[in-house]
PDB file of C-alpha atoms and ligand atoms in Angstrom:
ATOM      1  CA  UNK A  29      59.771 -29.470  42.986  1.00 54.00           C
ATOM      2  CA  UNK A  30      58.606 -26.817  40.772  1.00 56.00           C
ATOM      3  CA  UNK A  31      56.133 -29.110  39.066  1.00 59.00           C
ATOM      4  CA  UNK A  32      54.406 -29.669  42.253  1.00 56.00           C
ATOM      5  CA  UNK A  33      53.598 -26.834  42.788  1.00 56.00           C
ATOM      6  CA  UNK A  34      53.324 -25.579  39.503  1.00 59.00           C
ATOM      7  CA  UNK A  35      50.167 -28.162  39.115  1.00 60.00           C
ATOM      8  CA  UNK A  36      47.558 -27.723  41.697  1.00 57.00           C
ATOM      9  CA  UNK A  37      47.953 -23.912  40.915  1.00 57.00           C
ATOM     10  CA  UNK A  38      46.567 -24.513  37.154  1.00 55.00           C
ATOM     11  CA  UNK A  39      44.070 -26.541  38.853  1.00 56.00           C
ATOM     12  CA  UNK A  40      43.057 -24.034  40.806  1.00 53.00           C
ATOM     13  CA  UNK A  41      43.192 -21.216  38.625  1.00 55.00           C
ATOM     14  CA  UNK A  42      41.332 -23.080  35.803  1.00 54.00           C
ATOM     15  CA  UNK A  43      38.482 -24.172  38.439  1.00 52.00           C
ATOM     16  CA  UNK A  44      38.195 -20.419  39.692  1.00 51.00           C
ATOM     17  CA  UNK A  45      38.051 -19.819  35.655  1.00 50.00           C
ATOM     18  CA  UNK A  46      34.940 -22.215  34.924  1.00 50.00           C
ATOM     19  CA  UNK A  47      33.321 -20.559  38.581  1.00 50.00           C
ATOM     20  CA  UNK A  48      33.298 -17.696  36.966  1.00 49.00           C
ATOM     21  CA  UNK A  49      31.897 -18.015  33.818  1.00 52.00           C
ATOM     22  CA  UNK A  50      29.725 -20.553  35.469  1.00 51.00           C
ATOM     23  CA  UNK A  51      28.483 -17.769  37.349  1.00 48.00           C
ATOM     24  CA  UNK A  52      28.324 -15.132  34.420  1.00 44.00           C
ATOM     25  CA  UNK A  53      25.998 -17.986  32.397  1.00 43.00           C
ATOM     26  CA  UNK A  54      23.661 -17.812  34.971  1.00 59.00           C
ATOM     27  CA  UNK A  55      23.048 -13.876  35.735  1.00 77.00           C
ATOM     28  CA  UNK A  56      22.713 -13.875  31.516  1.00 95.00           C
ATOM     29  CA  UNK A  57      24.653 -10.712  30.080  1.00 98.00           C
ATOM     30  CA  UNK A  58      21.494  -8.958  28.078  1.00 98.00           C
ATOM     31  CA  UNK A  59      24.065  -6.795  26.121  1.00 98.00           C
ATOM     32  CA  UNK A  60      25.732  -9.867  24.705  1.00 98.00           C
ATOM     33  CA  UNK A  61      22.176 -11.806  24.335  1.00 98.00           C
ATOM     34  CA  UNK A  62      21.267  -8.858  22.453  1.00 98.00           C
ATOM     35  CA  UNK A  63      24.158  -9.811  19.632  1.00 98.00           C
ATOM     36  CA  UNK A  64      22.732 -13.124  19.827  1.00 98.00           C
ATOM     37  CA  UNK A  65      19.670 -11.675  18.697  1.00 98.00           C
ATOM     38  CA  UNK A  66      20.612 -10.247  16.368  1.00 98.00           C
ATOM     39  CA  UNK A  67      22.852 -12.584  14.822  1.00 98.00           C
ATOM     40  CA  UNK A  68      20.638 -15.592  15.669  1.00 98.00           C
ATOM     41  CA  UNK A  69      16.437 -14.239  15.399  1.00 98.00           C
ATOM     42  CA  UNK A  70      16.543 -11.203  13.454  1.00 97.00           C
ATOM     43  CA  UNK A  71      16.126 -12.249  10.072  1.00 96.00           C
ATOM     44  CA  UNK A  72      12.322 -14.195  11.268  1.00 97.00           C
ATOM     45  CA  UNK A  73      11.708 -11.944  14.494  1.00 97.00           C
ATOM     46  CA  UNK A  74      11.255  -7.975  15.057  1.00 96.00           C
ATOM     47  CA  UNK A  75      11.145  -6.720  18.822  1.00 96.00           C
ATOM     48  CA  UNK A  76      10.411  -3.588  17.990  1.00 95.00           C
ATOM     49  CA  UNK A  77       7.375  -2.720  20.607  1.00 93.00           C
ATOM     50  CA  UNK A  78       4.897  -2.061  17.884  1.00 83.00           C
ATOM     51  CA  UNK A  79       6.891  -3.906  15.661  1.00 80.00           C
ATOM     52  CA  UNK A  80       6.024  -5.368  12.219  1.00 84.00           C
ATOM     53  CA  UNK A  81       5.726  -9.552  11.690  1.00 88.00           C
ATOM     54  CA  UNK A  82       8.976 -10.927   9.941  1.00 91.00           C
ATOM     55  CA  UNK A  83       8.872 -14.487   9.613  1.00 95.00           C
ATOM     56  CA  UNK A  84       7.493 -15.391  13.023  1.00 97.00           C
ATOM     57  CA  UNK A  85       5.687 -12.920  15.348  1.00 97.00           C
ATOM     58  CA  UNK A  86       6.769  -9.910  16.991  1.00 97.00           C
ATOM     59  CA  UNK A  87       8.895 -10.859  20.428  1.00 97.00           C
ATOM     60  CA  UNK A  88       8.232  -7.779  21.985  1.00 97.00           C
ATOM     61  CA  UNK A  89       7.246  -8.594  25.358  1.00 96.00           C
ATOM     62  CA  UNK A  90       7.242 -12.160  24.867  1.00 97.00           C
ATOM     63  CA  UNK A  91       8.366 -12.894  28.479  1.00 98.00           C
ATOM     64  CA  UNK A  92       5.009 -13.046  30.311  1.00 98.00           C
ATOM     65  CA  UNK A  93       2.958 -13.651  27.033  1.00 97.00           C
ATOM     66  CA  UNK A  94       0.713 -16.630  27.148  1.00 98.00           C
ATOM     67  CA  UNK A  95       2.432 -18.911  23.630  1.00 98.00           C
ATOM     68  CA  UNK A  96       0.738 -18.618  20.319  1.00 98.00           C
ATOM     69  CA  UNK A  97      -1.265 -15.248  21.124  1.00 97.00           C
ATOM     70  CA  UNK A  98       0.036 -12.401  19.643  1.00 96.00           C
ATOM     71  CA  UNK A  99      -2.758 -10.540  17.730  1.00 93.00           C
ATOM     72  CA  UNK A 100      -2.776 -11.130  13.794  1.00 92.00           C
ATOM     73  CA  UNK A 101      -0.257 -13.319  13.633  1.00 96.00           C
ATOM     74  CA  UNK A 102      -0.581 -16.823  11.527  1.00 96.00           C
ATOM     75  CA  UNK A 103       0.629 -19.364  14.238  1.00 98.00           C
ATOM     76  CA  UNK A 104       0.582 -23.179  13.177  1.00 98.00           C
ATOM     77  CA  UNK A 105      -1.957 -25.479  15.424  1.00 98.00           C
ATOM     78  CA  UNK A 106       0.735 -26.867  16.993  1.00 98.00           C
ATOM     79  CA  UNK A 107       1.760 -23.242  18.693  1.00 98.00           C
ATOM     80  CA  UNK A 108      -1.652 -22.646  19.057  1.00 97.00           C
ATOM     81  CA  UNK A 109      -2.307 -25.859  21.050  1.00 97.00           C
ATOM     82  CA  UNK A 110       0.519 -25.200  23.149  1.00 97.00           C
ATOM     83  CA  UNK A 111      -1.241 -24.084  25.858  1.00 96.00           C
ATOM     84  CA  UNK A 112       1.917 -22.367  28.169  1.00 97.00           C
ATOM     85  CA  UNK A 113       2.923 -18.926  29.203  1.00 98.00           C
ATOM     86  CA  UNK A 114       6.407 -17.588  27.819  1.00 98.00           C
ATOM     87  CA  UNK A 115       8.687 -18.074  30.666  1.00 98.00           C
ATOM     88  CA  UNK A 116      12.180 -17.497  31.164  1.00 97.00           C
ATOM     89  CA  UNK A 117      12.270 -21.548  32.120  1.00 97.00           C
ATOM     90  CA  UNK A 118       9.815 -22.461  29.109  1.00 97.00           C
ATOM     91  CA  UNK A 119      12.302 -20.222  26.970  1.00 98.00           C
ATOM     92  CA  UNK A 120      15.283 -22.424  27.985  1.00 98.00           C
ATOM     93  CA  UNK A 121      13.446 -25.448  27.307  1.00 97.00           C
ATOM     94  CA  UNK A 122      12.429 -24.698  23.595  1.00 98.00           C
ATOM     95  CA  UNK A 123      15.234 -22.774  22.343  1.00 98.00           C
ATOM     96  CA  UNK A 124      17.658 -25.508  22.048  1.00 98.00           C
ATOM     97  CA  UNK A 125      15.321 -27.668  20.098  1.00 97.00           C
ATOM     98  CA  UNK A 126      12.324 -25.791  19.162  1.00 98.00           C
ATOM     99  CA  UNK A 127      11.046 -28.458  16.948  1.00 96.00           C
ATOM    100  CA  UNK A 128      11.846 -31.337  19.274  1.00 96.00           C
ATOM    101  CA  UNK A 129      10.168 -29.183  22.487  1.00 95.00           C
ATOM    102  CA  UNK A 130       6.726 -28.835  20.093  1.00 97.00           C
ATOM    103  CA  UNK A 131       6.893 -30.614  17.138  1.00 97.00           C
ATOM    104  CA  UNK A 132       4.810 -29.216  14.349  1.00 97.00           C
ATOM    105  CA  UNK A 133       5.675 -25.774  15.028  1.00 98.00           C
ATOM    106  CA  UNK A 134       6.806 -23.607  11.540  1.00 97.00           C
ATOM    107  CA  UNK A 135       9.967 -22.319  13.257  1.00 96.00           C
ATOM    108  CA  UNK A 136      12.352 -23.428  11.515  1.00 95.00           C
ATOM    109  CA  UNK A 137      15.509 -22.679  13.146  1.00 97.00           C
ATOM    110  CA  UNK A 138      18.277 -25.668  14.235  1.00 95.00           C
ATOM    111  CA  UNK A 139      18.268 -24.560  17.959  1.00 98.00           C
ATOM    112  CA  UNK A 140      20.827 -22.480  20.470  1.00 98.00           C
ATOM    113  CA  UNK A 141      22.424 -24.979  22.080  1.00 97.00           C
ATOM    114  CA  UNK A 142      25.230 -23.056  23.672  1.00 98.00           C
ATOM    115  CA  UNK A 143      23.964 -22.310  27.228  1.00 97.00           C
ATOM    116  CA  UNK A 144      25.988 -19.104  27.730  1.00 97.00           C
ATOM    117  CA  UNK A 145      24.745 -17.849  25.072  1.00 98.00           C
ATOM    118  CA  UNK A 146      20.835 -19.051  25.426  1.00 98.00           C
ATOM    119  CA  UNK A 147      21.099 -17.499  28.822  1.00 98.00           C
ATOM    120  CA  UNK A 148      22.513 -13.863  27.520  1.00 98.00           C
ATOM    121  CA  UNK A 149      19.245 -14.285  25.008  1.00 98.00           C
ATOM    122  CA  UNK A 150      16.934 -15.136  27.670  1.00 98.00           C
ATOM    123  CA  UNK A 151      18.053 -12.242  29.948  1.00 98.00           C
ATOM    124  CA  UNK A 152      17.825  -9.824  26.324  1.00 98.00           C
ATOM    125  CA  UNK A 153      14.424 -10.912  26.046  1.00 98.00           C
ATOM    126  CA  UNK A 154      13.429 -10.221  29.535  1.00 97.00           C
ATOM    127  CA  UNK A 155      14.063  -6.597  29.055  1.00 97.00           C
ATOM    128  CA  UNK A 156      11.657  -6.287  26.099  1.00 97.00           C
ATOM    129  CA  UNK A 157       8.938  -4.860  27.685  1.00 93.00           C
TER     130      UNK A 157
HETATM  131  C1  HEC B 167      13.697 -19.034  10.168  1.00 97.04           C
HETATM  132  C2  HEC B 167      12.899 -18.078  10.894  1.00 97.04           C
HETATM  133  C3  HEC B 167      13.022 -18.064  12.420  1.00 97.04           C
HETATM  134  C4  HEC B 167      14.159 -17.939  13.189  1.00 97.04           C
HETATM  135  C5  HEC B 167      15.604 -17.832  12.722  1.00 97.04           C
HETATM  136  C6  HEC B 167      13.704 -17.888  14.559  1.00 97.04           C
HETATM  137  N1  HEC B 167      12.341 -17.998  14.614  1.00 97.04           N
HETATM  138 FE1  HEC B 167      11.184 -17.951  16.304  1.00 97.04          FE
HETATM  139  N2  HEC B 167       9.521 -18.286  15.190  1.00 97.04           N
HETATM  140  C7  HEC B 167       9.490 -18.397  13.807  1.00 97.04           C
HETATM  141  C8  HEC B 167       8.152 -18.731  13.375  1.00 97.04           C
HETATM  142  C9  HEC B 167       7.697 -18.950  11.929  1.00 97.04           C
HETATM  143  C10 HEC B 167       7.374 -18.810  14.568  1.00 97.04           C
HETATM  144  C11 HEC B 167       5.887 -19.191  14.652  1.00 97.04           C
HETATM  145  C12 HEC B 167       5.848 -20.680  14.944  1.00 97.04           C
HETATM  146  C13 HEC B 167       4.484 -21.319  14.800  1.00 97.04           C
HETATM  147  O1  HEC B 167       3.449 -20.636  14.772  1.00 97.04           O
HETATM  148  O2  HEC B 167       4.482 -22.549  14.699  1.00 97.04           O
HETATM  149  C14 HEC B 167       8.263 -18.514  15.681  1.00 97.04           C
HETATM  150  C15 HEC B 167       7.871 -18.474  17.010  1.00 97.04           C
HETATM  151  C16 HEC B 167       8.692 -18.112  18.058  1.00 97.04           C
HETATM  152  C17 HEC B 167       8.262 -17.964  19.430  1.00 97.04           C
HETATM  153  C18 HEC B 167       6.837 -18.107  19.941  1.00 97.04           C
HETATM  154  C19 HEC B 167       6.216 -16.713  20.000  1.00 97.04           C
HETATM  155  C20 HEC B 167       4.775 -16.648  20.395  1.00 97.04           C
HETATM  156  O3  HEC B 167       4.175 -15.588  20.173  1.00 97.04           O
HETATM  157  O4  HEC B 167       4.220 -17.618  20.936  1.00 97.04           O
HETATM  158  C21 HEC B 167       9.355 -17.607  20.160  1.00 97.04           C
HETATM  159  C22 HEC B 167       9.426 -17.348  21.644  1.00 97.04           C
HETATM  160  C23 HEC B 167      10.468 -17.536  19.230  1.00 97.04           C
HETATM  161  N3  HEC B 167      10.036 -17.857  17.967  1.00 97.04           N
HETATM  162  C24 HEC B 167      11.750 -17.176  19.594  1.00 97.04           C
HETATM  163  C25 HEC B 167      12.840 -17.187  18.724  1.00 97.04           C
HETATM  164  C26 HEC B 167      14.178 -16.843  19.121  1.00 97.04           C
HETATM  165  C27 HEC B 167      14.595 -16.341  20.494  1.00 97.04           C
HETATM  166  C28 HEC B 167      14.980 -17.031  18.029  1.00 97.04           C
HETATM  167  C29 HEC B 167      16.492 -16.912  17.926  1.00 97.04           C
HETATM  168  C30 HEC B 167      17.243 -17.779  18.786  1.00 97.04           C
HETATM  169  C31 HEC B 167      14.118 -17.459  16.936  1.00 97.04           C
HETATM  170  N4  HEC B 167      12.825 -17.535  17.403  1.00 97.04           N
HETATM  171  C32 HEC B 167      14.543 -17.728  15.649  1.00 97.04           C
HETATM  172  C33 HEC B 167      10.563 -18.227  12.958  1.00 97.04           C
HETATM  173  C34 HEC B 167      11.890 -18.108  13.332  1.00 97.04           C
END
């Protein structure tokens, strides 16, 4: 008797679980995306709002900022060429697989392919500006 009872609760307690974070992936938590950041982009990337070029280019204010644009910055062709506008969507297209998404780009980083965390990022970067 127990058991039956016992069962659909788990169920239901694991579904309200996964609602929940399945909610919390999409609002993206910029104080943890921030971590990510920083665990993740920092060694290439500064964000620093007159920030100095690592690696790759500054990412301050990179939401909004037409790809392959910033000011003094060596991009490859293939950046250059790109042609698209830093979006949060264009952002969640080429993280996980930057050199799939435009290949002959000189990032070379694997990809973030764990969507709560690419979503915490995305929201971090959003605030840079
Ligand atoms: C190993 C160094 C490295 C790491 C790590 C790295 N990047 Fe990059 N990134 C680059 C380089 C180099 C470029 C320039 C690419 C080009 O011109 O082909 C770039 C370009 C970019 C651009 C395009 C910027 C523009 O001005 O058009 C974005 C956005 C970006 N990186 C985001 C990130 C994020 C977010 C992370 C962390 C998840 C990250 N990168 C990790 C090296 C890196």
């Amino acid at each position: 008797m127990d058991r039956l009872l016992t069962r659909p609760a788990v169920a239901l307690a694991t579904f309200a679980v996964l609602s929940l974070m399945a909610t919390g992936a999409q609002a993206g938590d910029a104080a943890a995306g921030r971590n990510v950041f920083n665990a993740q982009c920092s060694t290439c990337h500064s964000v620093a709002p007159s920030g100095a070029t690592i690696v790759g280019p500054n990412l301050y204010g990179v939401v909004g900022r037409k790809a392959g644009t910033l000011k003094g910055y060596a991009y490859s062709s293939a950046m250059k060429a790109s042609g698209f506008t830093w979006t949060e969507e264009q952002l969640r297209t080429y993280l996980p697989n930057p050199q799939k998404t435009l290949p002959g780009i000189k990032m070379t980083y694997f990809g973030l392919k764990n969507p709560a965390q690419l979503e915490n990022l995305i929201a971090y970067l959003a605030t840079l500006k």
